[in-house]
Amino acid sequence: MMTGRQISPWAWVSTLYFAEGIPYFIVNTISVIMFKNMGMSNGDVAMYTGLLYLPWVIKPLWSPFVDIIRTKRWWVVAMQTVMSAAFALAAFSLPDPSPGTISGGHAPVSLFVVTLVLFWVAAFASATHDIAADGYYMLVLDDRRQSLFVGIRSTFYRLASIFGQGVLVVVAGILETKLGDIPAAWFITMLVCAVLFAGLTLYHAFVLPYENGDPGIAGGRGGKNTDIRKNTEAGKRAGEIFREFGRTFATFFRKEYVWTAIIFMLLYRLPEAFLLKMMNPFLLDPAEAGGLGLSTENVGIVYGTVGVAALTVGGIIGGIVASRLGLKKSLWPMSMSMTLPCLTFVWLAMVQPDSLLAVCICVLVEQFGYGFGFTAYMLYMMYFSDGEFKTSHYSICTAFMALSMMLPGMVAGYLQEWLGYQGFFWMVMACCLATVAVTVAVMRRIGKG
C-alpha cells in the first residue's frame, strides 16, 4: 500500500496538474480550431464550443457528491479513465466531410453531433476532475508541502496550456500539410491525445498515494469492512454536507454589494470573452473572408506558444504590481490593460498583414494585457469571498467567471458573421466600456463592506 509519506509529491504533483490542464484546453480551445478546419461555420463553432463551458459553470452543484461518494483518489483516476475513453471515441467519431464542404465553411452541425456529445462527456469529467484533484492535493499534503508545491502545480498547468494550445495544434497543422487530409490529421491528433491521457491515467493509478494511507473504497486492500465503515461515515456526513452546502449559497447571496460583485464578475472580461472565441477563426480564415489566412501550424505557434507565454508573464507581473499597490489601486490600470490591447485586433483586421512577426507581436501585446488585467479579477474574487465560507464562496465566484466566458462566447460567432471581422473587433472595443463601468462600481465598494 502506497501512502503520502512513502511517495514523494515530486512523483505525482506535476503530472496530476498537467493532466488537469490538458482536457480543459482540448475541450475549449482545440475544439474550436478542429471544428473550424473541418468546415463548421463561425457561428456554429462559437455556439457549440461555447456550450462546453457549462460544466465549469455548474460544477459547484455536484461538488458535495465528490466529498460524499468514494475518495478523491478514486474520482481522479475514474475521471481520467472517462476522459481517455472520450478522446479515443471522439477520434473515431469524427466525420469525413468532402474538401468542398470544408472549403465552403458551412458543414452542417449534424455531422458533428456524436463528437460534440463526447466532448461534453469529457468536459463534465474534466470539471469533476478539477474538484477531486484540488481536494486530493489538500488532503494528501500537509500545509508546508502544499505551499512548497503550489508553484509546481501552477507551472505544469501552464505547460499543459502550451502543450494543448501549442504543441497539439502544431502537430495537427503539420499532419494537415503532409497528409493533405484534414479529417485524417485531426483523427491522428485526437488519438494521440487519448493515448497520452491513457498513459497518464495508468501512471496515476499506480503512483498516486492513498489519502491517509488507506486504500478504502478507492480500490485498494482495505477490504469489505473498510468499505462498510466508509459508506456509513459518508451517509452520516451527507446530511451535514448538504446543510452546509445550502448555507454556503444562502450566505453568498446575503453578502453586502453581492449584485455589484456578480455584475463585475460577469462583465469585467466581456471584451476578452468575445475576442478569445473568435481569435483562432480570425487567424485561420482566408484574407478574402476578412481573416489572416494562417496555417494551423502557425496558429499553434502564434497563440499556443507566444500567446500563452505572454499571458503567463503578464500574470506574473500583475501579481507583483498588485502585491505592492493593493487591490483598489491596481483595479484601474489593470482594467485598462484588459481593454486597450484589444485595439491590436482592430488593426490586424484593417491591415491584414502578411508578416507572421507582426501577428505575433499583436497577439503578444493583447495576451500580455489580458494576463496583467486578469490579476485584478482574481484578486477581487478572493476579496469578495473572504469570510466564513471562503473556499466555497470562491468556488461560486469561479462559476460566475466561467459563465462570463460562456455566454458571450456562444453568440460571438453569429455576431462576427453579421458584422464581419472589422465590425466585430470594433464591437469588442465598445464592450470595453462595460469593463470600465463595472470597475468604477466595485472601486467605490472596496473597503466599505
Coordinates of C-alpha atoms in Angstrom, one line a residue:
M1 CA 0.0 0.0 0.0
M2 CA 1.4 3.4 -1.0
T3 CA 0.9 6.4 1.3
G4 CA 1.5 10.1 1.0
R5 CA 4.6 9.7 3.3
Q6 CA 6.1 6.9 1.2
I7 CA 5.7 8.5 -2.2
S8 CA 7.3 11.9 -2.8
P9 CA 5.0 14.6 -4.2
W10 CA 7.6 15.1 -6.9
A11 CA 6.4 11.9 -8.4
W12 CA 2.8 13.0 -8.9
V13 CA 2.0 16.7 -8.4
S14 CA 3.4 17.8 -11.7
T15 CA 1.7 15.0 -13.7
L16 CA -1.6 15.5 -11.8
Y17 CA -1.9 19.2 -12.8
F18 CA -0.6 18.6 -16.3
A19 CA -3.5 16.1 -16.6
E20 CA -5.9 18.7 -15.1
G21 CA -4.9 21.3 -17.7
I22 CA -4.8 19.2 -20.9
P23 CA -8.6 18.3 -21.2
Y24 CA -9.6 21.9 -20.4
F25 CA -7.6 23.2 -23.3
I26 CA -8.6 20.4 -25.7
V27 CA -12.3 20.9 -25.0
N28 CA -12.3 24.7 -25.0
T29 CA -9.5 25.7 -27.5
I30 CA -8.5 22.8 -29.7
S31 CA -12.2 22.0 -30.4
V32 CA -12.6 25.5 -31.9
I33 CA -9.7 25.0 -34.3
M34 CA -10.7 21.4 -35.2
F35 CA -14.4 22.2 -35.9
K36 CA -13.4 25.3 -37.9
N37 CA -10.9 23.4 -40.0
M38 CA -13.5 20.7 -40.7
G39 CA -15.9 23.2 -42.2
M40 CA -18.2 24.3 -39.4
S41 CA -19.3 28.0 -39.7
N42 CA -18.0 30.6 -37.2
G43 CA -21.5 30.9 -35.7
D44 CA -21.9 27.2 -35.1
V45 CA -18.3 26.8 -33.8
A46 CA -18.8 29.5 -31.2
M47 CA -22.2 28.4 -30.1
Y48 CA -21.5 24.7 -29.7
T49 CA -18.0 25.0 -28.3
G50 CA -19.2 27.9 -26.0
L51 CA -21.7 25.4 -24.5
L52 CA -18.8 23.2 -23.5
Y53 CA -18.0 25.8 -20.7
L54 CA -21.2 24.8 -18.9
P55 CA -19.7 22.0 -16.7
W56 CA -17.3 24.6 -15.2
V57 CA -20.2 26.9 -14.6
I58 CA -22.3 24.4 -12.7
K59 CA -19.7 22.3 -11.1
P60 CA -20.3 23.7 -7.5
L61 CA -23.7 22.0 -7.7
W62 CA -22.2 18.5 -7.6
S63 CA -19.0 19.1 -5.7
P64 CA -20.6 17.7 -2.5
F65 CA -21.1 14.4 -4.2
V66 CA -17.3 14.2 -4.8
D67 CA -16.9 14.6 -1.0
I68 CA -19.6 12.0 -0.1
I69 CA -19.1 9.3 -2.6
R70 CA -15.8 7.4 -2.7
T71 CA -12.4 9.0 -2.2
K72 CA -10.7 11.9 -4.0
R73 CA -8.1 9.5 -5.4
W74 CA -10.9 7.3 -6.9
W75 CA -12.5 10.3 -8.5
V76 CA -9.2 11.4 -10.0
V77 CA -8.4 8.0 -11.6
A78 CA -12.0 7.4 -12.6
M79 CA -12.4 10.8 -14.4
Q80 CA -9.1 10.4 -16.1
T81 CA -10.3 7.0 -17.4
V82 CA -13.5 8.5 -18.7
M83 CA -11.6 11.3 -20.4
S84 CA -9.2 8.9 -22.1
A85 CA -12.1 6.9 -23.4
A86 CA -14.0 10.0 -24.5
F87 CA -11.0 11.3 -26.5
A88 CA -10.5 7.9 -28.2
L89 CA -14.1 7.7 -29.1
A90 CA -14.1 11.3 -30.3
A91 CA -11.3 10.5 -32.7
F92 CA -13.2 7.6 -34.2
S93 CA -16.5 9.6 -34.3
L94 CA -15.0 12.4 -36.4
P95 CA -16.9 12.8 -39.7
D96 CA -15.1 12.8 -43.1
P97 CA -16.6 15.8 -44.9
S98 CA -15.6 16.4 -48.5
P99 CA -13.0 19.0 -49.4
G100 CA -15.8 21.1 -51.0
T101 CA -17.8 21.0 -47.7
I102 CA -14.8 22.0 -45.7
S103 CA -13.8 24.9 -48.0
G104 CA -17.4 26.1 -48.1
G105 CA -17.3 26.7 -44.3
H106 CA -20.9 25.7 -43.8
A107 CA -20.7 22.0 -42.8
P108 CA -23.9 21.0 -41.0
V109 CA -23.7 20.6 -37.3
S110 CA -25.5 17.2 -37.7
L111 CA -22.2 15.8 -38.9
F112 CA -20.6 16.5 -35.6
V113 CA -23.3 15.5 -33.1
V114 CA -21.6 12.4 -31.8
T115 CA -18.2 14.2 -31.4
L116 CA -19.9 17.1 -29.6
V117 CA -21.6 14.7 -27.2
L118 CA -18.2 13.0 -26.4
F119 CA -16.6 16.4 -25.9
W120 CA -19.5 17.2 -23.4
V121 CA -18.7 13.9 -21.6
A122 CA -15.0 14.9 -21.5
A123 CA -16.0 18.4 -20.2
F124 CA -18.1 17.1 -17.3
A125 CA -15.4 14.6 -16.4
S126 CA -12.7 17.4 -16.6
A127 CA -14.8 19.7 -14.3
T128 CA -15.3 16.9 -11.8
H129 CA -11.6 16.0 -12.0
D130 CA -10.7 19.6 -11.1
I131 CA -12.8 19.3 -7.9
A132 CA -11.2 16.0 -7.0
A133 CA -7.6 16.9 -7.9
D134 CA -7.6 20.1 -5.8
G135 CA -9.3 18.3 -2.9
Y136 CA -6.8 15.4 -3.2
Y137 CA -3.9 17.8 -3.2
M138 CA -5.0 19.4 0.1
L139 CA -5.8 16.0 1.7
V140 CA -2.5 14.2 0.9
L141 CA -0.1 17.1 1.5
D142 CA 0.3 19.0 4.8
D143 CA 0.3 22.8 4.8
R144 CA 4.1 23.1 4.4
R145 CA 4.2 20.8 1.4
Q146 CA 1.1 22.5 -0.1
S147 CA 2.9 25.8 0.0
L148 CA 6.1 24.2 -1.3
F149 CA 4.4 22.6 -4.4
V150 CA 2.0 25.4 -5.3
G151 CA 4.4 26.8 -7.8
I152 CA 5.0 23.3 -9.3
R153 CA 1.3 22.7 -9.8
S154 CA 0.7 26.1 -11.5
T155 CA 3.8 25.7 -13.7
F156 CA 2.7 22.3 -15.0
Y157 CA -0.8 23.6 -15.6
R158 CA 0.7 26.3 -17.8
L159 CA 2.8 23.7 -19.5
A160 CA -0.4 21.8 -20.2
S161 CA -1.7 25.0 -21.8
I162 CA 1.3 25.3 -24.1
F163 CA 1.1 21.6 -24.9
G164 CA -2.7 21.7 -25.6
Q165 CA -2.9 25.0 -27.4
G166 CA 0.5 24.9 -29.0
V167 CA 2.2 21.6 -29.5
L168 CA -1.0 19.6 -30.4
V169 CA -2.2 22.3 -32.8
V170 CA 1.2 22.4 -34.5
V171 CA 1.1 18.6 -34.8
A172 CA -2.3 18.8 -36.3
G173 CA -1.1 21.5 -38.7
I174 CA 1.9 19.5 -39.8
L175 CA -0.3 16.5 -40.4
E176 CA -2.8 18.5 -42.4
T177 CA 0.0 19.7 -44.7
K178 CA 1.7 16.3 -45.1
L179 CA -1.4 14.2 -45.5
G180 CA -3.5 16.7 -47.4
D181 CA -6.4 15.3 -45.5
I182 CA -7.8 17.5 -42.7
P183 CA -10.2 14.8 -41.1
A184 CA -7.3 12.3 -41.0
A185 CA -5.0 14.8 -39.4
W186 CA -7.4 15.5 -36.6
F187 CA -8.2 11.8 -36.2
I188 CA -4.5 11.2 -35.5
T189 CA -4.2 14.2 -33.3
M190 CA -7.2 13.2 -31.1
L191 CA -5.9 9.6 -31.0
V192 CA -2.5 11.0 -29.7
C193 CA -4.4 12.9 -27.0
A194 CA -6.3 9.7 -26.0
V195 CA -3.1 7.6 -25.8
L196 CA -1.2 10.3 -23.9
F197 CA -4.1 10.6 -21.4
A198 CA -4.4 6.8 -21.0
G199 CA -0.7 6.7 -20.2
L200 CA -1.1 9.4 -17.5
T201 CA -4.2 7.6 -16.1
L202 CA -2.3 4.3 -15.8
Y203 CA 0.6 6.1 -14.2
H204 CA -1.6 7.7 -11.6
A205 CA -3.5 4.5 -10.9
F206 CA -0.2 3.1 -9.6
V207 CA 1.6 6.2 -8.3
L208 CA -1.0 8.4 -6.5
P209 CA -0.8 7.8 -2.8
Y210 CA -3.9 6.9 -0.9
E211 CA -5.5 9.5 1.4
N212 CA -4.4 8.9 5.0
G213 CA -2.6 5.8 3.8
D214 CA -5.9 3.9 3.5
P215 CA -7.0 2.5 0.1
G216 CA -10.5 2.2 1.4
I217 CA -13.2 2.2 -1.3
A218 CA -10.7 3.7 -3.8
G219 CA -10.0 0.1 -4.8
G220 CA -7.1 -0.8 -2.6
R221 CA -6.8 -3.6 0.0
G222 CA -9.0 -2.0 2.7
G223 CA -11.5 -4.9 2.4
K224 CA -15.2 -5.2 2.9
N225 CA -15.2 -3.9 6.5
T226 CA -13.4 -0.7 5.4
D227 CA -16.0 -0.2 2.6
I228 CA -18.9 -0.6 5.1
R229 CA -17.3 1.7 7.6
K230 CA -16.6 4.4 5.0
N231 CA -20.0 4.2 3.4
T232 CA -21.6 4.5 6.9
E233 CA -19.5 7.5 7.7
A234 CA -20.4 9.0 4.3
G235 CA -24.1 8.5 5.0
K236 CA -23.8 10.3 8.3
R237 CA -21.9 13.1 6.8
A238 CA -24.2 13.5 3.8
G239 CA -27.0 15.4 5.6
E240 CA -24.4 17.7 7.3
I241 CA -22.7 18.4 3.9
F242 CA -25.9 19.3 2.2
R243 CA -26.9 21.6 5.0
E244 CA -23.6 23.3 4.8
F245 CA -24.0 23.4 1.0
G246 CA -27.3 25.3 1.4
R247 CA -25.8 27.7 3.9
T248 CA -22.9 28.4 1.6
F249 CA -25.2 29.6 -1.2
A250 CA -27.5 31.5 1.2
T251 CA -24.6 33.4 2.9
F252 CA -23.1 34.2 -0.5
F253 CA -26.2 35.9 -1.7
R254 CA -26.6 37.7 1.6
K255 CA -23.2 39.4 1.3
E256 CA -23.2 43.1 1.1
Y257 CA -23.0 44.5 -2.5
V258 CA -23.4 41.0 -3.9
W259 CA -25.1 42.1 -7.1
T260 CA -22.4 44.6 -7.8
A261 CA -19.9 41.9 -7.4
I262 CA -21.8 39.5 -9.7
I263 CA -22.2 42.1 -12.4
F264 CA -18.5 42.8 -12.1
M265 CA -17.6 39.1 -12.4
L266 CA -19.9 38.8 -15.5
L267 CA -18.8 41.9 -17.4
Y268 CA -15.2 42.7 -16.5
R269 CA -14.0 40.2 -19.1
L270 CA -16.7 40.9 -21.7
P271 CA -14.3 42.2 -24.4
E272 CA -12.0 39.3 -23.9
A273 CA -14.8 36.7 -23.8
F274 CA -15.8 37.8 -27.3
L275 CA -12.3 38.1 -28.6
L276 CA -11.0 34.8 -27.3
K277 CA -13.7 32.8 -29.0
M278 CA -13.1 34.4 -32.4
M279 CA -9.3 34.8 -32.2
N280 CA -8.4 31.4 -33.8
P281 CA -11.1 31.6 -36.5
F282 CA -9.8 35.0 -37.4
L283 CA -6.2 33.8 -37.7
L284 CA -7.4 30.8 -39.8
D285 CA -9.9 32.4 -42.2
P286 CA -8.5 33.5 -45.6
A287 CA -7.9 37.1 -46.4
E288 CA -11.0 37.3 -48.7
A289 CA -13.1 36.3 -45.7
G290 CA -11.5 39.1 -43.6
G291 CA -9.1 36.8 -41.7
L292 CA -5.3 36.5 -41.8
G293 CA -5.1 33.1 -43.6
L294 CA -2.5 31.5 -41.3
S295 CA -1.9 27.8 -41.4
T296 CA -3.0 25.6 -38.5
E297 CA 0.7 25.1 -37.6
N298 CA 1.3 28.8 -37.4
V299 CA -1.8 29.3 -35.3
G300 CA -0.4 26.8 -32.8
I301 CA 2.9 28.8 -32.7
V302 CA 1.3 32.3 -32.5
Y303 CA -1.5 31.6 -30.0
G304 CA -0.4 28.4 -28.2
T305 CA 3.2 29.4 -27.5
V306 CA 3.8 33.1 -28.0
G307 CA 0.3 34.0 -26.7
V308 CA 0.5 31.6 -23.7
A309 CA 4.0 32.9 -22.8
A310 CA 2.8 36.5 -22.9
L311 CA -0.3 35.6 -20.8
T312 CA 1.9 34.0 -18.2
V313 CA 4.4 36.8 -18.0
G314 CA 1.5 39.3 -17.8
G315 CA 0.0 37.4 -14.9
I316 CA 3.3 37.2 -13.0
I317 CA 4.0 41.0 -13.4
G318 CA 0.4 41.7 -12.5
G319 CA 0.8 39.7 -9.3
I320 CA 4.0 41.7 -8.4
V321 CA 2.3 45.0 -9.1
A322 CA -0.9 44.1 -7.1
S323 CA 1.2 43.0 -4.1
R324 CA 2.8 46.4 -4.0
L325 CA -0.2 48.6 -4.9
G326 CA -3.1 46.6 -3.4
L327 CA -6.4 45.7 -5.0
K328 CA -8.0 49.1 -5.1
K329 CA -5.1 50.9 -6.7
S330 CA -4.5 48.1 -9.1
L331 CA -8.0 47.9 -10.5
W332 CA -7.9 50.9 -12.7
P333 CA -4.6 50.3 -14.6
M334 CA -5.4 46.6 -14.8
S335 CA -8.9 47.3 -16.3
M336 CA -7.2 49.5 -18.9
S337 CA -4.8 46.7 -19.8
M338 CA -7.8 44.4 -20.4
T339 CA -9.3 46.8 -22.8
L340 CA -6.8 48.9 -24.7
P341 CA -4.7 46.0 -26.2
C342 CA -7.9 44.8 -28.0
L343 CA -7.1 47.6 -30.4
T344 CA -4.4 45.3 -31.8
F345 CA -7.1 43.1 -33.4
V346 CA -8.8 46.1 -34.9
W347 CA -5.5 47.0 -36.6
L348 CA -5.0 43.4 -37.7
A349 CA -8.5 43.2 -39.2
M350 CA -8.0 46.5 -41.1
V351 CA -4.4 45.9 -42.3
Q352 CA -4.4 42.1 -42.7
P353 CA -0.6 42.0 -42.6
D354 CA 1.3 39.2 -44.3
S355 CA 4.1 39.3 -41.7
L356 CA 3.9 36.5 -39.1
L357 CA 6.1 38.6 -36.9
A358 CA 3.6 41.4 -36.9
V359 CA 0.8 39.0 -35.9
C360 CA 2.9 37.5 -33.1
I361 CA 3.6 41.0 -31.7
C362 CA 0.0 41.9 -31.7
V363 CA -1.0 38.6 -30.0
L364 CA 1.8 39.1 -27.5
V365 CA 0.6 42.6 -26.6
E366 CA -3.0 41.6 -26.3
Q367 CA -2.3 38.4 -24.3
F368 CA 0.1 40.2 -22.0
G369 CA -2.5 42.9 -21.3
Y370 CA -5.1 40.2 -20.6
G371 CA -2.8 38.3 -18.2
F372 CA -1.9 41.6 -16.4
G373 CA -5.5 42.7 -16.2
F374 CA -6.9 39.3 -15.2
T375 CA -4.9 39.6 -11.9
A376 CA -7.3 42.2 -10.6
Y377 CA -10.2 40.0 -11.4
M378 CA -8.8 37.1 -9.4
L379 CA -7.8 39.3 -6.5
Y380 CA -11.3 40.8 -6.4
M381 CA -12.9 37.3 -6.3
M382 CA -10.6 36.4 -3.3
Y383 CA -11.5 39.7 -1.7
F384 CA -15.2 39.2 -2.1
S385 CA -15.0 35.5 -1.0
D386 CA -13.4 36.4 2.3
G387 CA -15.4 35.2 5.3
E388 CA -16.8 32.1 7.0
F389 CA -17.1 30.1 3.7
K390 CA -14.2 31.5 1.9
T391 CA -13.3 28.4 -0.2
S392 CA -16.9 27.6 -1.1
H393 CA -17.7 31.2 -1.9
Y394 CA -14.6 31.4 -4.1
S395 CA -15.9 28.3 -6.0
I396 CA -19.2 30.1 -6.6
C397 CA -17.2 33.1 -7.9
T398 CA -15.3 30.9 -10.4
A399 CA -18.7 29.6 -11.6
F400 CA -19.7 33.2 -12.5
M401 CA -16.3 33.6 -14.1
A402 CA -16.9 30.6 -16.3
L403 CA -20.4 31.9 -17.1
S404 CA -18.9 35.3 -18.1
M405 CA -16.9 33.4 -20.8
M406 CA -19.6 31.0 -21.8
L407 CA -22.5 33.4 -22.6
P408 CA -20.6 35.9 -24.8
G409 CA -18.6 33.1 -26.5
M410 CA -21.8 31.3 -27.6
V411 CA -23.0 34.3 -29.6
A412 CA -19.6 35.6 -30.7
G413 CA -19.6 33.7 -34.0
Y414 CA -23.0 34.8 -35.1
L415 CA -22.1 38.4 -34.3
Q416 CA -18.9 38.1 -36.3
E417 CA -20.8 36.7 -39.3
W418 CA -23.2 39.6 -39.1
L419 CA -20.6 42.4 -38.6
G420 CA -17.6 41.0 -40.4
Y421 CA -14.2 40.9 -38.6
Q422 CA -13.6 44.6 -38.6
G423 CA -17.0 45.4 -37.3
F424 CA -16.8 42.6 -34.7
F425 CA -13.5 43.9 -33.3
W426 CA -14.9 47.4 -33.1
M427 CA -17.8 46.0 -31.2
V428 CA -15.3 44.3 -28.9
M429 CA -13.8 47.8 -28.3
A430 CA -17.2 49.2 -27.5
C431 CA -17.7 46.4 -24.9
C432 CA -14.6 47.8 -23.1
L433 CA -17.0 50.5 -21.7
A434 CA -18.7 47.7 -19.7
T435 CA -15.3 46.8 -18.2
V436 CA -14.7 50.4 -17.2
A437 CA -18.2 50.8 -15.8
V438 CA -18.0 47.8 -13.5
T439 CA -14.5 48.6 -12.4
V440 CA -15.7 52.1 -11.3
A441 CA -18.6 50.4 -9.5
V442 CA -16.5 48.0 -7.4
M443 CA -13.8 50.5 -6.7
R444 CA -16.4 52.5 -4.8
R445 CA -17.4 49.5 -2.7
I446 CA -13.9 48.1 -1.8
G447 CA -13.3 48.8 1.9
K448 CA -16.9 49.6 2.7
G449 CA -18.3 46.0 3.1

